[in-house]
Amino acid sequence: MLFKKSVEGLIEAIKHRELSEEEVIEYFVKRSSKLNSKLKAFLSTCKIKKGKGFLSGIPFAIKDNMQLENMKTTCGSRILEDYGSTYTATAVQKILNMGATVLGKTNLDEFAMGSSTEYSAFFPTKNPWDVERVPGGSSGGSAAAVAAGLVPFALGSDTGGSVRQPASFCGIVGYKPTYGLVSRYGLSAFASSLDQIGPLTKTVRDAAIIGKTIMGIDPNDATTVDKKIDLIDKIESNVEGMRLAVPVEFMKDLNQNVKNTFKKFIEDVKRLGVEVEEVPIPSLKYAVAVYYVIAPAEASSNLSRYDGIRYGLRVEEDSVAGIYNQTRDKGFGSEVKRRIMLGTFTLSAAYYDAYFDKAQKVRTKIKSEMDEVLESYDAIVGPTTPVTAFKFGEISNPLDYYLQDIYTIPANLAGLPSVSVPMGLIDNLPIGVQITSKRFEDAKVLRIARSYEKIRGEFPMPIGGELK
Amino acid sequence: MKTVIGLEIHTQLSTETKAFCSCKNDVYAEVNTNICPVCTGQPGALPILNDQVVEYAIRAALSLECEIHEISSFDRKNYFYPDLPKGYQITQYFHPIATNGHVDLNNGKRIRIQRIHIEEDAGKMFHSSETITEARSSLVDLNRCGIPLIEIVTEPDMEKPEEAREFMEKLRDILRTIEVSTGNMEVGALRCDANVSIRDKERSSSRVEVKNINSFKFVQRALEYEIERITEVMKNGENVPQETRGWDSLTKSTVSMRSKEAENDYRYFPEPDLPILVISKERIDRIKKELPELPDEKAEKYEKTLGVTRDNAKILAKDKTLSKYFENAVASGLSAKDTSNWIVNEVLALFNSDSTEFNHERISIDNLKKIMDYTNSSKISRLVAKEVMAEVYKSGKDPDTIVRGKNLLQVSNENELISVVKEVIAENPDTVAKYKSGKTSVLGFFVGGVMKKTKGKADPKIVGKLIKQLLDDEN
Ligand SMILES: [Zn+2]
């Protein structure tokens, strides 16, 4: 039952010579190749090991929007279907340096734009709890791979909830560090001011261990900060006396099942001596709107480089404009096109003030309101997602689809650390609770999550790790 | 009719590496060798601001009397073109590094500078035909892509094409003096787009932008052409549309490139990959202190304290190597006024006749000093001095060797000269008669004759004296 082990558990087993590094890797290679045909979590597989360190013998997977030299990095898009990376992302390199082995690159919504992997240009990934349902997204491949025990941990990227939302849907831990703690160098940009790489793991301790490994200022990413945070150090300390805020806005319109599960969470943490109060954060109601102005605007610019000139798909035409038009028409899927159009519109000279500029102002407002609440409370908590995993094709209206990220988006807009931890099952589908705190209070976020995890008890894996 | 001209100038900064990656800043390297994930726009690559770019931009801004902003930031200018790998150019649109500067022209007119901002250059394209639309194929070299630029935007303070040219030349001299750019227009290290509009009593033309001006001469020519064209259109009562025109240096004319309607919407927005640029007051003060003397300050010093004529002072102060040459010569004990004349009239004339740039090694200060000494002590004539200098310039030989080898020392010994003088007098009886009838101005004719016979070696002063003596004696 190696697949049930956490990263820490595997490290211990190797250390005590219960298992060799090779045995662990081979076990997961075999398990991955067996289960992936059902889950379709991977876009490509490999076995790449570079360094030696405390993660030697630990396999992992990375979302296919992170560069890994000499491997394809498709971003889930036709336009990069055959694109070979020329370098390795900093966060990935840091894990490789510690001796871990990459077993594959995981599926995602095209360019991380989506919440279900249904927008992957290649195929959707299935939720290991119910293969009729989505794993969430956009890091759905990474979440499914960890939840089903294909790898003990994976890296995802979180722009509006893309690590936390699939973690919630798949019953695992998903952690988005404070913006600037983890280098984005080598992460194919979706929305640069929101993107952040984070780990998907089975336990909060694992999230802290991997988080600590990938953090740090990077000379290749000017938005990283020089801040040393020990995520492990105080993770077991108690949280008695802490105060948690539940935004009133999160509780409105919440369905009864989720409400009940969350109530159970509140009761649990109260037993830890934590106070929980409902607090209004009025500007949160604009978060989704603001996000869908800013993220597409940045994306429309970030995706301009995929023009068929230097690399990637190229549809030959008689004129340069023809090459651009045809390449981008054939290369991008509908959701990506929708967002490029949105972003191009909101940045255009005639609408910049009305949309982009105004959205920036509201973003600042959201940030300051959240900061203000976090002056009196240790963290903001709520369900990670408004619902559990939905069925493929169930949500077809883009506006309804965008509401999947309603609770996760604020942390990205404000650059705050946020973690999703499984809090229960509804009709045998997992759902997570989200804990968010001040910038650079990542250790606190994980400490609260860890305290809750202990009182919650072990969270089950989907049907003993096998598939329904 | 009143003409209004404003300039937008792009200058490549001669930093070691590119603006946002660590690739070498070297456009002459083999194509596509100075490239990396960042400057070729690979997925996931991020820009890192090269601090030397900031240093050079501050230097330029201070030299142009600008206000430097403690806080500025970067933005993206979005457009599609094959030489632009990211699909956007990083620039400073909303908050430039510096504003409000000026340059004073020689006639005292002040040309205000609206703003200076940092940006990156695009790659270079090679088309199989004249233009990208006609070309069957095009190649892209990304060595130039990401090379740092500063854009300097003037207020529309110029009225004449000559003023625009003078502004550009002054700007080049400043950029070279502070060593931030080669200022070479021919290779595109300095580029100039000119905006021009014309107003008469009743109406005014739209603003026309002229691009692709690739030399100082053409700054003037292109504007002259464009002003004439616009004036003509206005005279005919037609409308002058707002448009962008390109200068064609072969036909010496401008051609329409695109109308206002076809202008790109660049969708500027703040660059999320770069933090705001903070420049401390201390840093600005430090750079200010380190700035070398600028051409105009230097010229004033030459004029006021060294007694050099204004025109000579301006010429000597323009170019750093030249002013250093002049200053070293003066330091070696030569008279400033005399030396300035020698350099401007003789030394520079040699380089100009070759259309090459001044290079102090061709005529070392030692050699200049020797030639000046020979002349001032009347050992050689001014005419011979020119010849000697030309020889030094050509062969690099020592003036002593040339003078000795060609036996050029001036003959001032009266005994040696007297026979030649007598010869000339004997050969020109008619002129002698003129002299005797009171036309003393023919004296120069005799001197010239003697100089000719002695191949310029005779001391003209002594020759003059001897001729006068002999002719007067005959009376
Ligand atoms: Zn480069």
PDB file of N, CA, C and O and ligand atoms in Angstrom, chain B residues 18 21 23 34-36 39, ligand 1:
ATOM      1  N   LYS B  18      22.041  42.912 -22.768  1.00  0.00           N
ATOM      2  CA  LYS B  18      20.747  43.433 -23.193  1.00  0.00           C
ATOM      3  C   LYS B  18      19.944  43.989 -22.008  1.00  0.00           C
ATOM      4  O   LYS B  18      20.345  43.855 -20.853  1.00  0.00           O
ATOM      5  N   CYS B  21      17.835  40.621 -20.291  1.00  0.00           N
ATOM      6  CA  CYS B  21      18.420  39.280 -20.159  1.00  0.00           C
ATOM      7  C   CYS B  21      19.929  39.460 -20.166  1.00  0.00           C
ATOM      8  O   CYS B  21      20.422  40.566 -20.330  1.00  0.00           O
ATOM      9  N   CYS B  23      22.109  38.288 -22.333  1.00  0.00           N
ATOM     10  CA  CYS B  23      22.759  38.155 -23.643  1.00  0.00           C
ATOM     11  C   CYS B  23      23.618  39.378 -23.928  1.00  0.00           C
ATOM     12  O   CYS B  23      23.286  40.475 -23.517  1.00  0.00           O
ATOM     13  N   ASN B  34      23.376  35.784 -30.114  1.00  0.00           N
ATOM     14  CA  ASN B  34      23.192  36.401 -28.801  1.00  0.00           C
ATOM     15  C   ASN B  34      21.714  36.341 -28.413  1.00  0.00           C
ATOM     16  O   ASN B  34      21.028  37.358 -28.354  1.00  0.00           O
ATOM     17  N   ILE B  35      21.243  35.151 -28.168  1.00  0.00           N
ATOM     18  CA  ILE B  35      19.818  34.979 -27.861  1.00  0.00           C
ATOM     19  C   ILE B  35      19.649  33.980 -26.718  1.00  0.00           C
ATOM     20  O   ILE B  35      20.545  33.188 -26.439  1.00  0.00           O
ATOM     21  N   CYS B  36      18.497  34.047 -26.062  1.00  0.00           N
ATOM     22  CA  CYS B  36      18.220  33.170 -24.919  1.00  0.00           C
ATOM     23  C   CYS B  36      16.708  33.022 -24.783  1.00  0.00           C
ATOM     24  O   CYS B  36      15.952  33.642 -25.536  1.00  0.00           O
ATOM     25  N   CYS B  39      14.927  36.664 -24.534  1.00  0.00           N
ATOM     26  CA  CYS B  39      14.806  37.579 -25.671  1.00  0.00           C
ATOM     27  C   CYS B  39      14.239  36.904 -26.915  1.00  0.00           C
ATOM     28  O   CYS B  39      13.999  37.576 -27.917  1.00  0.00           O
TER      29      CYS B  39
HETATM   30 ZN    ZN C   1      18.648  37.061 -24.249  1.00  0.00          ZN
END
